mmCIF file of C-alpha atoms and ligand atoms in Angstrom:
data_model
loop_
_atom_site.group_PDB
_atom_site.id
_atom_site.type_symbol
_atom_site.label_atom_id
_atom_site.label_comp_id
_atom_site.label_asym_id
_atom_site.label_seq_id
_atom_site.Cartn_x
_atom_site.Cartn_y
_atom_site.Cartn_z
ATOM 1 C CA UNK A 26 -45.853 -97.582 23.376
ATOM 2 C CA UNK A 27 -45.770 -94.853 20.760
ATOM 3 C CA UNK A 28 -42.205 -93.508 20.696
ATOM 4 C CA UNK A 29 -41.553 -89.993 19.521
ATOM 5 C CA UNK A 30 -37.882 -90.622 18.682
ATOM 6 C CA UNK A 31 -35.598 -93.555 17.931
ATOM 7 C CA UNK A 32 -31.912 -93.188 18.808
ATOM 8 C CA UNK A 33 -29.622 -95.429 16.762
ATOM 9 C CA UNK A 34 -26.344 -96.197 18.535
ATOM 10 C CA UNK A 35 -25.176 -96.540 22.125
ATOM 11 C CA UNK A 36 -21.840 -94.784 22.272
ATOM 12 C CA UNK A 37 -21.235 -91.426 23.925
ATOM 13 C CA UNK A 38 -23.382 -89.601 21.357
ATOM 14 C CA UNK A 39 -26.455 -91.836 21.707
ATOM 15 C CA UNK A 40 -26.103 -92.074 25.475
ATOM 16 C CA UNK A 41 -25.740 -88.344 26.189
ATOM 17 C CA UNK A 42 -28.648 -87.585 23.867
ATOM 18 C CA UNK A 43 -30.777 -90.224 25.605
ATOM 19 C CA UNK A 44 -30.141 -88.520 28.945
ATOM 20 C CA UNK A 45 -31.226 -85.165 27.515
ATOM 21 C CA UNK A 46 -34.447 -86.603 26.059
ATOM 22 C CA UNK A 47 -35.150 -88.445 29.305
ATOM 23 C CA UNK A 48 -34.700 -85.207 31.268
ATOM 24 C CA UNK A 49 -37.305 -83.573 29.031
ATOM 25 C CA UNK A 50 -39.679 -86.522 29.646
ATOM 26 C CA UNK A 51 -39.796 -87.334 25.941
ATOM 27 C CA UNK A 52 -40.836 -90.730 24.687
ATOM 28 C CA UNK A 53 -37.981 -92.471 22.897
ATOM 29 C CA UNK A 54 -36.353 -95.817 22.381
ATOM 30 C CA UNK A 55 -32.768 -96.855 21.696
ATOM 31 C CA UNK A 56 -31.653 -99.260 18.981
ATOM 32 C CA UNK A 57 -28.136 -100.504 19.629
ATOM 33 C CA UNK A 58 -25.488 -102.896 18.351
ATOM 34 C CA UNK A 59 -23.453 -105.054 20.674
ATOM 35 C CA UNK A 60 -20.247 -103.935 18.989
ATOM 36 C CA UNK A 61 -18.586 -100.590 19.626
ATOM 37 C CA UNK A 62 -15.365 -99.329 18.121
ATOM 38 C CA UNK A 63 -14.815 -95.961 19.715
ATOM 39 C CA UNK A 64 -16.455 -95.096 23.028
ATOM 40 C CA UNK A 65 -15.638 -98.464 24.584
ATOM 41 C CA UNK A 66 -12.001 -98.322 23.468
ATOM 42 C CA UNK A 67 -11.457 -94.675 24.414
ATOM 43 C CA UNK A 68 -9.315 -93.726 27.373
ATOM 44 C CA UNK A 69 -11.993 -91.210 28.281
ATOM 45 C CA UNK A 70 -9.465 -88.455 29.022
ATOM 46 C CA UNK A 71 -10.673 -84.896 29.316
ATOM 47 C CA UNK A 72 -7.894 -82.462 28.505
ATOM 48 C CA UNK A 73 -8.712 -78.794 27.863
ATOM 49 C CA UNK A 74 -5.124 -78.140 26.692
ATOM 50 C CA UNK A 75 -3.651 -79.120 23.324
ATOM 51 C CA UNK A 76 -0.161 -80.104 24.472
ATOM 52 C CA UNK A 77 1.524 -79.913 21.081
ATOM 53 C CA UNK A 78 0.632 -76.267 20.514
ATOM 54 C CA UNK A 79 -0.054 -75.251 24.117
ATOM 55 C CA UNK A 80 -3.390 -73.772 23.191
ATOM 56 C CA UNK A 81 -6.821 -74.349 24.622
ATOM 57 C CA UNK A 82 -8.807 -77.136 23.081
ATOM 58 C CA UNK A 83 -11.743 -76.042 20.874
ATOM 59 C CA UNK A 84 -14.473 -74.420 23.033
ATOM 60 C CA UNK A 85 -12.908 -75.809 26.231
ATOM 61 C CA UNK A 86 -14.225 -72.979 28.428
ATOM 62 C CA UNK A 87 -17.791 -73.810 27.433
ATOM 63 C CA UNK A 88 -17.611 -77.578 26.965
ATOM 64 C CA UNK A 89 -15.628 -78.557 30.051
ATOM 65 C CA UNK A 90 -17.834 -77.004 32.769
ATOM 66 C CA UNK A 91 -20.918 -78.300 30.963
ATOM 67 C CA UNK A 92 -19.478 -81.827 30.776
ATOM 68 C CA UNK A 93 -18.417 -81.735 34.431
ATOM 69 C CA UNK A 94 -21.902 -80.814 35.590
ATOM 70 C CA UNK A 95 -23.505 -83.329 33.233
ATOM 71 C CA UNK A 96 -21.453 -86.324 34.420
ATOM 72 C CA UNK A 97 -21.603 -85.307 38.089
ATOM 73 C CA UNK A 98 -25.373 -85.104 37.808
ATOM 74 C CA UNK A 99 -25.468 -88.688 36.466
ATOM 75 C CA UNK A 100 -23.101 -89.836 39.229
ATOM 76 C CA UNK A 101 -25.541 -88.475 41.754
ATOM 77 C CA UNK A 102 -28.615 -89.954 40.062
ATOM 78 C CA UNK A 103 -27.077 -93.409 39.678
ATOM 79 C CA UNK A 104 -24.922 -93.444 42.807
ATOM 80 C CA UNK A 105 -21.680 -94.454 41.024
ATOM 81 C CA UNK A 106 -18.445 -92.538 40.267
ATOM 82 C CA UNK A 107 -17.656 -92.111 36.570
ATOM 83 C CA UNK A 108 -15.057 -89.309 36.710
ATOM 84 C CA UNK A 109 -11.599 -89.833 38.182
ATOM 85 C CA UNK A 110 -10.838 -86.113 38.742
ATOM 86 C CA UNK A 111 -7.116 -86.919 38.453
ATOM 87 C CA UNK A 112 -4.631 -84.343 37.142
ATOM 88 C CA UNK A 113 -2.847 -84.956 33.855
ATOM 89 C CA UNK A 114 0.942 -84.534 34.145
ATOM 90 C CA UNK A 115 2.635 -83.399 30.967
ATOM 91 C CA UNK A 116 6.238 -84.631 30.870
ATOM 92 C CA UNK A 117 8.434 -82.000 29.189
ATOM 93 C CA UNK A 118 10.866 -83.194 26.539
ATOM 94 C CA UNK A 119 13.115 -80.118 26.598
ATOM 95 C CA UNK A 120 13.903 -76.840 28.289
ATOM 96 C CA UNK A 121 12.011 -75.121 25.452
ATOM 97 C CA UNK A 122 8.837 -77.014 26.331
ATOM 98 C CA UNK A 123 9.335 -76.072 29.950
ATOM 99 C CA UNK A 124 9.729 -72.398 29.009
ATOM 100 C CA UNK A 125 6.603 -72.467 26.852
ATOM 101 C CA UNK A 126 4.640 -73.863 29.774
ATOM 102 C CA UNK A 127 5.954 -71.126 32.080
ATOM 103 C CA UNK A 128 4.937 -68.494 29.559
ATOM 104 C CA UNK A 129 1.288 -69.591 29.500
ATOM 105 C CA UNK A 130 1.141 -70.245 33.220
ATOM 106 C CA UNK A 131 0.947 -66.541 33.978
ATOM 107 C CA UNK A 132 -1.767 -66.042 31.359
ATOM 108 C CA UNK A 133 -5.218 -65.668 32.926
ATOM 109 C CA UNK A 134 -6.853 -67.589 30.062
ATOM 110 C CA UNK A 135 -5.039 -70.721 31.216
ATOM 111 C CA UNK A 136 -4.762 -70.206 34.951
ATOM 112 C CA UNK A 137 -7.783 -72.293 35.921
ATOM 113 C CA UNK A 138 -6.388 -75.294 34.049
ATOM 114 C CA UNK A 139 -2.646 -75.462 34.572
ATOM 115 C CA UNK A 140 -0.285 -75.549 37.562
ATOM 116 C CA UNK A 141 3.324 -74.370 37.850
ATOM 117 C CA UNK A 142 6.140 -76.687 36.807
ATOM 118 C CA UNK A 143 6.677 -79.361 39.393
ATOM 119 C CA UNK A 144 8.339 -82.724 39.988
ATOM 120 C CA UNK A 145 6.684 -86.043 39.330
ATOM 121 C CA UNK A 146 7.496 -88.284 42.236
ATOM 122 C CA UNK A 147 7.866 -91.560 40.403
ATOM 123 C CA UNK A 148 11.221 -93.273 40.017
ATOM 124 C CA UNK A 149 10.118 -95.207 36.919
ATOM 125 C CA UNK A 150 9.251 -92.204 34.771
ATOM 126 C CA UNK A 151 12.104 -90.122 33.412
ATOM 127 C CA UNK A 152 11.341 -86.432 33.856
ATOM 128 C CA UNK A 153 14.634 -84.504 33.524
ATOM 129 C CA UNK A 154 12.698 -81.355 32.579
ATOM 130 C CA UNK A 155 9.938 -81.972 35.138
ATOM 131 C CA UNK A 156 6.196 -81.835 34.460
ATOM 132 C CA UNK A 157 3.321 -79.389 34.185
ATOM 133 C CA UNK A 158 -0.070 -80.435 35.537
ATOM 134 C CA UNK A 159 -3.484 -79.899 34.012
ATOM 135 C CA UNK A 160 -6.306 -79.774 36.518
ATOM 136 C CA UNK A 161 -9.357 -81.208 34.859
ATOM 137 C CA UNK A 162 -11.991 -83.825 35.529
ATOM 138 C CA UNK A 163 -9.376 -86.439 34.665
ATOM 139 C CA UNK A 164 -11.064 -89.186 32.771
ATOM 140 C CA UNK A 165 -14.496 -90.722 32.385
ATOM 141 C CA UNK A 166 -14.875 -94.465 32.835
ATOM 142 C CA UNK A 167 -16.780 -94.645 29.562
ATOM 143 C CA UNK A 168 -17.718 -98.331 29.739
ATOM 144 C CA UNK A 169 -19.107 -97.975 33.230
ATOM 145 C CA UNK A 170 -20.962 -94.815 32.239
ATOM 146 C CA UNK A 171 -22.569 -96.475 29.187
ATOM 147 C CA UNK A 172 -23.509 -99.641 31.082
ATOM 148 C CA UNK A 173 -24.906 -97.885 34.125
ATOM 149 C CA UNK A 174 -26.775 -95.341 32.009
ATOM 150 C CA UNK A 175 -28.483 -98.149 30.103
ATOM 151 C CA UNK A 176 -29.398 -99.899 33.347
ATOM 152 C CA UNK A 177 -30.799 -96.704 34.853
ATOM 153 C CA UNK A 178 -32.804 -95.706 31.775
ATOM 154 C CA UNK A 179 -34.210 -99.218 31.442
ATOM 155 C CA UNK A 180 -35.417 -98.906 35.023
ATOM 156 C CA UNK A 181 -37.205 -95.739 33.862
ATOM 157 C CA UNK A 182 -39.121 -97.745 31.226
ATOM 158 C CA UNK A 183 -36.937 -96.635 28.303
ATOM 159 C CA UNK A 184 -36.927 -99.394 25.692
ATOM 160 C CA UNK A 185 -33.606 -100.725 24.356
ATOM 161 C CA UNK A 186 -33.729 -102.983 21.281
ATOM 162 C CA UNK A 187 -30.851 -104.738 19.561
ATOM 163 C CA UNK A 188 -30.545 -103.716 15.917
ATOM 164 C CA UNK A 189 -30.896 -107.302 14.692
ATOM 165 C CA UNK A 190 -34.302 -107.545 16.412
ATOM 166 C CA UNK A 191 -35.569 -104.223 15.169
ATOM 167 C CA UNK A 192 -37.750 -103.423 12.166
ATOM 168 C CA UNK A 193 -36.828 -99.911 11.095
ATOM 169 C CA UNK A 194 -39.642 -97.729 9.939
ATOM 170 C CA UNK A 195 -38.984 -95.058 7.316
ATOM 171 C CA UNK A 196 -41.528 -92.739 8.904
ATOM 172 C CA UNK A 197 -40.015 -92.788 12.411
ATOM 173 C CA UNK A 198 -38.187 -89.773 13.795
ATOM 174 C CA UNK A 199 -34.687 -91.175 13.943
ATOM 175 C CA UNK A 200 -31.480 -89.722 15.342
ATOM 176 C CA UNK A 201 -28.427 -91.543 14.046
ATOM 177 C CA UNK A 202 -25.546 -91.689 16.537
ATOM 178 C CA UNK A 203 -23.528 -94.349 14.757
ATOM 179 C CA UNK A 204 -19.945 -93.107 15.014
ATOM 180 C CA UNK A 205 -17.720 -94.126 12.090
ATOM 181 C CA UNK A 206 -20.478 -96.495 10.851
ATOM 182 C CA UNK A 207 -22.304 -93.456 9.481
ATOM 183 C CA UNK A 208 -20.392 -94.102 6.270
ATOM 184 C CA UNK A 209 -22.887 -96.965 5.692
ATOM 185 C CA UNK A 210 -25.951 -94.863 6.539
ATOM 186 C CA UNK A 211 -28.366 -94.424 3.635
ATOM 187 C CA UNK A 212 -29.309 -90.894 4.697
ATOM 188 C CA UNK A 213 -26.067 -89.485 6.080
ATOM 189 C CA UNK A 214 -23.382 -91.481 4.287
ATOM 190 C CA UNK A 215 -22.640 -88.383 2.181
ATOM 191 C CA UNK A 216 -21.071 -86.528 5.120
ATOM 192 C CA UNK A 217 -17.251 -86.206 5.083
ATOM 193 C CA UNK A 218 -16.482 -88.627 7.919
ATOM 194 C CA UNK A 219 -12.763 -89.516 7.931
ATOM 195 C CA UNK A 220 -12.321 -92.010 10.781
ATOM 196 C CA UNK A 221 -9.002 -92.038 12.622
ATOM 197 C CA UNK A 222 -7.790 -95.435 13.731
ATOM 198 C CA UNK A 223 -6.184 -95.736 17.165
ATOM 199 C CA UNK A 224 -4.446 -98.564 19.041
ATOM 200 C CA UNK A 225 -4.276 -98.793 22.843
ATOM 201 C CA UNK A 226 -2.619 -101.278 25.183
ATOM 202 C CA UNK A 227 -3.690 -102.437 28.612
ATOM 203 C CA UNK A 228 -0.580 -103.303 30.594
ATOM 204 C CA UNK A 229 0.041 -104.715 34.054
ATOM 205 C CA UNK A 230 2.932 -103.460 36.145
ATOM 206 C CA UNK A 231 3.581 -104.322 39.771
ATOM 207 C CA UNK A 232 6.263 -101.687 40.246
ATOM 208 C CA UNK A 233 4.956 -98.584 38.460
ATOM 209 C CA UNK A 234 2.865 -97.352 41.440
ATOM 210 C CA UNK A 235 1.363 -94.412 39.565
ATOM 211 C CA UNK A 236 -1.858 -92.734 40.613
ATOM 212 C CA UNK A 237 -2.114 -89.887 38.132
ATOM 213 C CA UNK A 238 -2.416 -89.597 34.379
ATOM 214 C CA UNK A 239 0.900 -89.029 32.607
ATOM 215 C CA UNK A 240 1.365 -87.773 29.061
ATOM 216 C CA UNK A 241 4.400 -87.585 26.815
ATOM 217 C CA UNK A 242 3.641 -88.403 23.156
ATOM 218 C CA UNK A 243 1.305 -90.968 24.693
ATOM 219 C CA UNK A 244 -0.709 -91.251 27.875
ATOM 220 C CA UNK A 245 -0.454 -93.682 30.773
ATOM 221 C CA UNK A 246 -3.793 -93.953 32.539
ATOM 222 C CA UNK A 247 -4.000 -95.829 35.877
ATOM 223 C CA UNK A 248 -7.007 -98.185 35.920
ATOM 224 C CA UNK A 249 -6.466 -99.736 39.367
ATOM 225 C CA UNK A 250 -5.248 -103.238 40.324
ATOM 226 C CA UNK A 251 -1.824 -102.482 38.758
ATOM 227 C CA UNK A 252 -3.431 -102.092 35.329
ATOM 228 C CA UNK A 253 -2.735 -99.118 33.048
ATOM 229 C CA UNK A 254 -4.086 -98.035 29.694
ATOM 230 C CA UNK A 255 -1.389 -96.791 27.320
ATOM 231 C CA UNK A 256 -2.186 -94.987 24.093
ATOM 232 C CA UNK A 257 -2.987 -93.938 21.628
ATOM 233 C CA UNK A 258 -1.869 -94.003 18.017
ATOM 234 C CA UNK A 259 -3.373 -91.960 15.171
ATOM 235 C CA UNK A 260 -3.586 -93.713 11.822
ATOM 236 C CA UNK A 261 -5.558 -92.138 8.982
ATOM 237 C CA UNK A 262 -5.003 -94.993 6.519
ATOM 238 C CA UNK A 263 -6.309 -97.965 8.482
ATOM 239 C CA UNK A 264 -10.074 -98.279 7.942
ATOM 240 C CA UNK A 265 -10.825 -101.362 10.061
ATOM 241 C CA UNK A 266 -11.216 -101.133 13.862
ATOM 242 C CA UNK A 267 -8.737 -103.942 14.451
ATOM 243 C CA UNK A 268 -5.443 -103.839 16.382
ATOM 244 C CA UNK A 269 -2.309 -103.363 14.288
ATOM 245 C CA UNK A 270 1.213 -104.630 14.947
ATOM 246 C CA UNK A 271 2.523 -101.283 13.711
ATOM 247 C CA UNK A 272 0.460 -99.456 16.345
ATOM 248 C CA UNK A 273 1.560 -101.811 19.087
ATOM 249 C CA UNK A 274 5.234 -101.350 18.199
ATOM 250 C CA UNK A 275 4.837 -97.581 18.161
ATOM 251 C CA UNK A 276 3.258 -97.559 21.622
ATOM 252 C CA UNK A 277 5.935 -99.833 23.096
ATOM 253 C CA UNK A 278 8.717 -97.726 21.615
ATOM 254 C CA UNK A 279 7.262 -94.463 22.923
ATOM 255 C CA UNK A 280 6.520 -95.929 26.337
ATOM 256 C CA UNK A 281 9.976 -97.377 26.833
ATOM 257 C CA UNK A 282 11.646 -94.156 25.711
ATOM 258 C CA UNK A 283 10.683 -92.410 28.959
ATOM 259 C CA UNK A 284 9.953 -95.145 31.486
ATOM 260 C CA UNK A 285 11.938 -97.867 33.235
ATOM 261 C CA UNK A 286 9.289 -100.102 34.805
ATOM 262 C CA UNK A 287 8.629 -103.737 33.980
ATOM 263 C CA UNK A 288 5.279 -104.660 32.533
ATOM 264 C CA UNK A 289 3.308 -107.228 30.624
ATOM 265 C CA UNK A 290 0.761 -106.504 27.908
ATOM 266 C CA UNK A 291 -2.644 -107.776 28.965
ATOM 267 C CA UNK A 292 -4.733 -106.554 26.047
ATOM 268 C CA UNK A 293 -4.334 -104.775 22.726
ATOM 269 C CA UNK A 294 -7.407 -102.889 21.481
ATOM 270 C CA UNK A 295 -8.168 -100.574 18.600
ATOM 271 C CA UNK A 296 -10.979 -98.349 17.447
ATOM 272 C CA UNK A 297 -12.054 -95.718 14.937
ATOM 273 C CA UNK A 298 -12.533 -92.161 16.131
ATOM 274 C CA UNK A 299 -15.434 -90.505 14.281
ATOM 275 C CA UNK A 300 -13.432 -87.567 12.934
ATOM 276 C CA UNK A 301 -14.737 -85.231 10.250
ATOM 277 C CA UNK A 302 -12.760 -83.504 7.487
ATOM 278 C CA UNK A 303 -13.152 -80.112 9.223
ATOM 279 C CA UNK A 304 -12.706 -81.583 12.754
ATOM 280 C CA UNK A 305 -16.108 -80.401 13.980
ATOM 281 C CA UNK A 306 -19.150 -82.366 15.207
ATOM 282 C CA UNK A 307 -22.081 -83.215 12.953
ATOM 283 C CA UNK A 308 -25.521 -82.177 14.174
ATOM 284 C CA UNK A 309 -28.799 -81.522 12.495
ATOM 285 C CA UNK A 310 -31.589 -82.523 10.210
ATOM 286 C CA UNK A 311 -31.205 -84.290 6.872
ATOM 287 C CA UNK A 312 -31.432 -81.861 3.908
ATOM 288 C CA UNK A 313 -34.482 -83.678 2.456
ATOM 289 C CA UNK A 314 -35.833 -86.167 5.028
ATOM 290 C CA UNK A 315 -37.437 -84.116 7.748
ATOM 291 C CA UNK A 316 -37.641 -87.020 10.228
ATOM 292 C CA UNK A 317 -33.972 -87.947 10.067
ATOM 293 C CA UNK A 318 -31.346 -86.355 12.310
ATOM 294 C CA UNK A 319 -27.720 -86.944 13.150
ATOM 295 C CA UNK A 320 -25.435 -86.567 16.174
ATOM 296 C CA UNK A 321 -21.894 -87.569 15.276
ATOM 297 C CA UNK A 322 -18.376 -86.290 14.564
ATOM 298 C CA UNK A 323 -17.246 -86.280 18.201
ATOM 299 C CA UNK A 324 -13.738 -86.970 16.945
ATOM 300 C CA UNK A 325 -10.935 -87.323 19.467
ATOM 301 C CA UNK A 326 -12.696 -85.562 22.361
ATOM 302 C CA UNK A 327 -16.124 -87.125 22.649
ATOM 303 C CA UNK A 328 -16.196 -87.090 26.452
ATOM 304 C CA UNK A 329 -15.892 -83.318 26.630
ATOM 305 C CA UNK A 330 -17.945 -82.479 23.525
ATOM 306 C CA UNK A 331 -20.925 -84.858 23.754
ATOM 307 C CA UNK A 332 -22.916 -83.445 26.722
ATOM 308 C CA UNK A 333 -23.052 -79.857 25.454
ATOM 309 C CA UNK A 334 -24.063 -80.774 21.930
ATOM 310 C CA UNK A 335 -26.515 -83.458 23.041
ATOM 311 C CA UNK A 336 -28.215 -80.676 24.967
ATOM 312 C CA UNK A 337 -28.140 -78.371 21.938
ATOM 313 C CA UNK A 338 -29.559 -81.029 19.615
ATOM 314 C CA UNK A 339 -32.271 -81.859 22.128
ATOM 315 C CA UNK A 340 -33.315 -78.188 22.191
ATOM 316 C CA UNK A 341 -33.438 -78.222 18.409
ATOM 317 C CA UNK A 342 -35.516 -81.421 18.273
ATOM 318 C CA UNK A 343 -38.043 -80.305 20.856
ATOM 319 C CA UNK A 344 -38.215 -76.535 20.512
ATOM 320 C CA UNK A 345 -36.594 -75.813 17.164
ATOM 321 C CA UNK A 346 -33.749 -73.818 18.752
ATOM 322 C CA UNK A 347 -30.736 -73.078 16.556
ATOM 323 C CA UNK A 348 -27.744 -75.347 16.079
ATOM 324 C CA UNK A 349 -24.355 -73.575 16.007
ATOM 325 C CA UNK A 350 -23.245 -72.986 12.399
ATOM 326 C CA UNK A 351 -19.866 -74.548 13.147
ATOM 327 C CA UNK A 352 -21.415 -77.944 13.939
ATOM 328 C CA UNK A 353 -24.576 -77.846 11.814
ATOM 329 C CA UNK A 354 -24.465 -80.355 8.939
ATOM 330 C CA UNK A 355 -25.798 -77.624 6.650
ATOM 331 C CA UNK A 356 -22.150 -76.636 6.200
ATOM 332 C CA UNK A 357 -21.672 -79.866 4.212
ATOM 333 C CA UNK A 358 -24.573 -79.351 1.817
ATOM 334 C CA UNK A 359 -22.203 -79.312 -1.151
ATOM 335 C CA UNK A 360 -21.374 -82.982 -0.468
ATOM 336 C CA UNK A 361 -25.092 -83.850 -0.511
ATOM 337 C CA UNK A 362 -25.637 -82.112 -3.818
ATOM 338 C CA UNK A 363 -22.472 -83.540 -5.375
HETATM 339 C C1 FAD B 666 -8.107 -95.359 20.668
HETATM 340 C C2 FAD B 666 -9.069 -94.266 21.010
HETATM 341 C C3 FAD B 666 -8.825 -93.452 22.109
HETATM 342 C C4 FAD B 666 -9.705 -92.426 22.425
HETATM 343 N N1 FAD B 666 -9.465 -91.670 23.534
HETATM 344 C C5 FAD B 666 -10.324 -90.686 23.870
HETATM 345 C C6 FAD B 666 -10.116 -89.924 25.045
HETATM 346 O O1 FAD B 666 -9.172 -90.156 25.802
HETATM 347 N N2 FAD B 666 -11.004 -88.928 25.329
HETATM 348 C C7 FAD B 666 -12.079 -88.662 24.521
HETATM 349 O O2 FAD B 666 -12.851 -87.751 24.823
HETATM 350 N N3 FAD B 666 -12.297 -89.379 23.402
HETATM 351 C C8 FAD B 666 -11.447 -90.371 23.058
HETATM 352 N N4 FAD B 666 -11.663 -91.099 21.933
HETATM 353 C C9 FAD B 666 -12.754 -90.674 21.031
HETATM 354 C C10 FAD B 666 -14.118 -91.117 21.534
HETATM 355 O O3 FAD B 666 -14.118 -92.507 21.640
HETATM 356 C C11 FAD B 666 -15.192 -90.636 20.563
HETATM 357 O O4 FAD B 666 -15.162 -89.232 20.429
HETATM 358 C C12 FAD B 666 -16.609 -91.012 21.019
HETATM 359 O O5 FAD B 666 -16.599 -92.111 21.855
HETATM 360 C C13 FAD B 666 -17.503 -91.303 19.833
HETATM 361 O O6 FAD B 666 -18.763 -91.677 20.308
HETATM 362 P P1 FAD B 666 -19.945 -92.015 19.302
HETATM 363 O O7 FAD B 666 -21.117 -92.380 20.134
HETATM 364 O O8 FAD B 666 -20.112 -90.923 18.318
HETATM 365 O O9 FAD B 666 -19.436 -93.269 18.457
HETATM 366 P P2 FAD B 666 -19.259 -94.793 18.885
HETATM 367 O O10 FAD B 666 -18.648 -94.915 20.210
HETATM 368 O O11 FAD B 666 -18.588 -95.454 17.729
HETATM 369 O O12 FAD B 666 -20.736 -95.337 19.017
HETATM 370 C C14 FAD B 666 -21.564 -95.573 17.920
HETATM 371 C C15 FAD B 666 -22.358 -96.824 18.209
HETATM 372 O O13 FAD B 666 -23.395 -96.962 17.246
HETATM 373 C C16 FAD B 666 -23.461 -98.319 16.841
HETATM 374 N N5 FAD B 666 -24.171 -98.370 15.567
HETATM 375 C C17 FAD B 666 -23.695 -98.145 14.321
HETATM 376 N N6 FAD B 666 -24.686 -98.253 13.417
HETATM 377 C C18 FAD B 666 -25.817 -98.542 14.106
HETATM 378 C C19 FAD B 666 -27.169 -98.764 13.734
HETATM 379 N N7 FAD B 666 -27.584 -98.682 12.463
HETATM 380 N N8 FAD B 666 -28.062 -99.033 14.698
HETATM 381 C C20 FAD B 666 -27.680 -99.093 15.999
HETATM 382 N N9 FAD B 666 -26.404 -98.900 16.416
HETATM 383 C C21 FAD B 666 -25.499 -98.620 15.479
HETATM 384 C C22 FAD B 666 -22.008 -98.746 16.810
HETATM 385 O O14 FAD B 666 -21.893 -100.153 16.823
HETATM 386 C C23 FAD B 666 -21.523 -98.098 18.102
HETATM 387 O O15 FAD B 666 -21.785 -98.919 19.208
HETATM 388 C C24 FAD B 666 -10.841 -92.177 21.608
HETATM 389 C C25 FAD B 666 -11.109 -93.024 20.539
HETATM 390 C C26 FAD B 666 -10.236 -94.059 20.239
HETATM 391 C C27 FAD B 666 -10.551 -94.968 19.074
#
C-alpha cells in the first residue's frame, strides 16, 4: 500500500496523531519501538491547576475540554474506559495554603475546576488543614489507551512496523513523535529538548483504602487491587531513563511525611519527560526538509496537551492550516542556524 505519512513513535504524541489521521481517512503507517520511557511510565494525571502557584495550567480552558471529548470518543469507539474521572485532592500544608485556596474558590475563572475546602475521609492520610478538590477527568490509563488504540487501528488496516524491521526512506513524509529520543534525530536533533527525569513507585497497601487521587508534594494514584502509583520526582541532571536510589528515597520520605499506612514497594520505574527549554510543545515542518515534521515537547502534561495539538498538526499536514506561534518550531530557528 502506498502510505502518505509515516509516524515514528508510539507514545501519546504518535498515538493521538494517528487517531487524527485515521479520522481524516488518510493513508499512514506507524513505525514503533518496543521501549518507551515516558508515556508508559506516566501517571496519566490531568490537572488543570498548578498547585504550587494556584494558577491555571497553560491553556487549560482550551486543552482540557478538547482532551475530554477526544478520549471519551475513543472510549466509545473501542468500548473500554480509559479515563478514571476521579477528583484530585490537594492536601494543604498550612493555613496559608488553605487561605489561598479559599481566595481562588470564589473566582469565576476557577469555579468549574475547584471545590470548597473539605475533609478527606481517610485515617491514614494526615490532613490537619484539610483538602481542596479539583474536578477533572482524573487520569488516563495511558498503557491501556496505547495498547487498545494500536489494536483498534490495526483492525482498521493501519500498518504497524517495528523500527528494527523498517527500511526508512528519505523521501517519505515522516512525522517524528519520538519523545526525548529526538536528541538523536538527524533532522530535529537541533531543537532545545531538555528531558526531565522522573521516578515513580508502585506500592501495595492493604489498609490504605483510598479511592481518589491525593496530592501533597507527590501524588498517590489508586490503581485498583490495593496497588497505588506514587510519584513523581523531577531531576534535570539525570539523562538516562533508569530508576535512581536518590529518587526512590525522596518519594519514600515525602510519602511517609503525611501518611501512616503500611505498604510494600512492588515496582520502581523511571522515565524522561520530553520537556523543552521554553516549556512549550514542538510542532511543525523542518526548516529545510519539506517532508519531515515533528510532534513533540509534550513535557509534563502530555495527556492534556496531546489531543488538541495532534488535531492542529493534522490540519496543518492536510490543509496547510496555521500552527500556533507558541508551539511552532519556527521559534527555534536560531538553534538550527547556529
Ligand atoms: C515519571 C513521569 C510521570 C509523568 N506523569 C504524567 C502525568 O501524570 N500526566 C501527564 O499528562 N504526563 C505525565 N508525564 C509526561 C508524559 O509521559 C509525556 O508528556 C508524554 O507521555 C510524552 O509522550 P511522547 O509520545 O511525546 O513521548 P514518549 O512517550 O517518549 O514516546 C515516544 C516513543 O517513540 C519511540 N521512538 C523513539 N525514536 C523512534 C524512532 N526513530 N522510530 C520509532 N519509534 C521511536 C520511543 O521509544 C517511544 O516509545 C510523566 C512522565 C514521567 C516520566
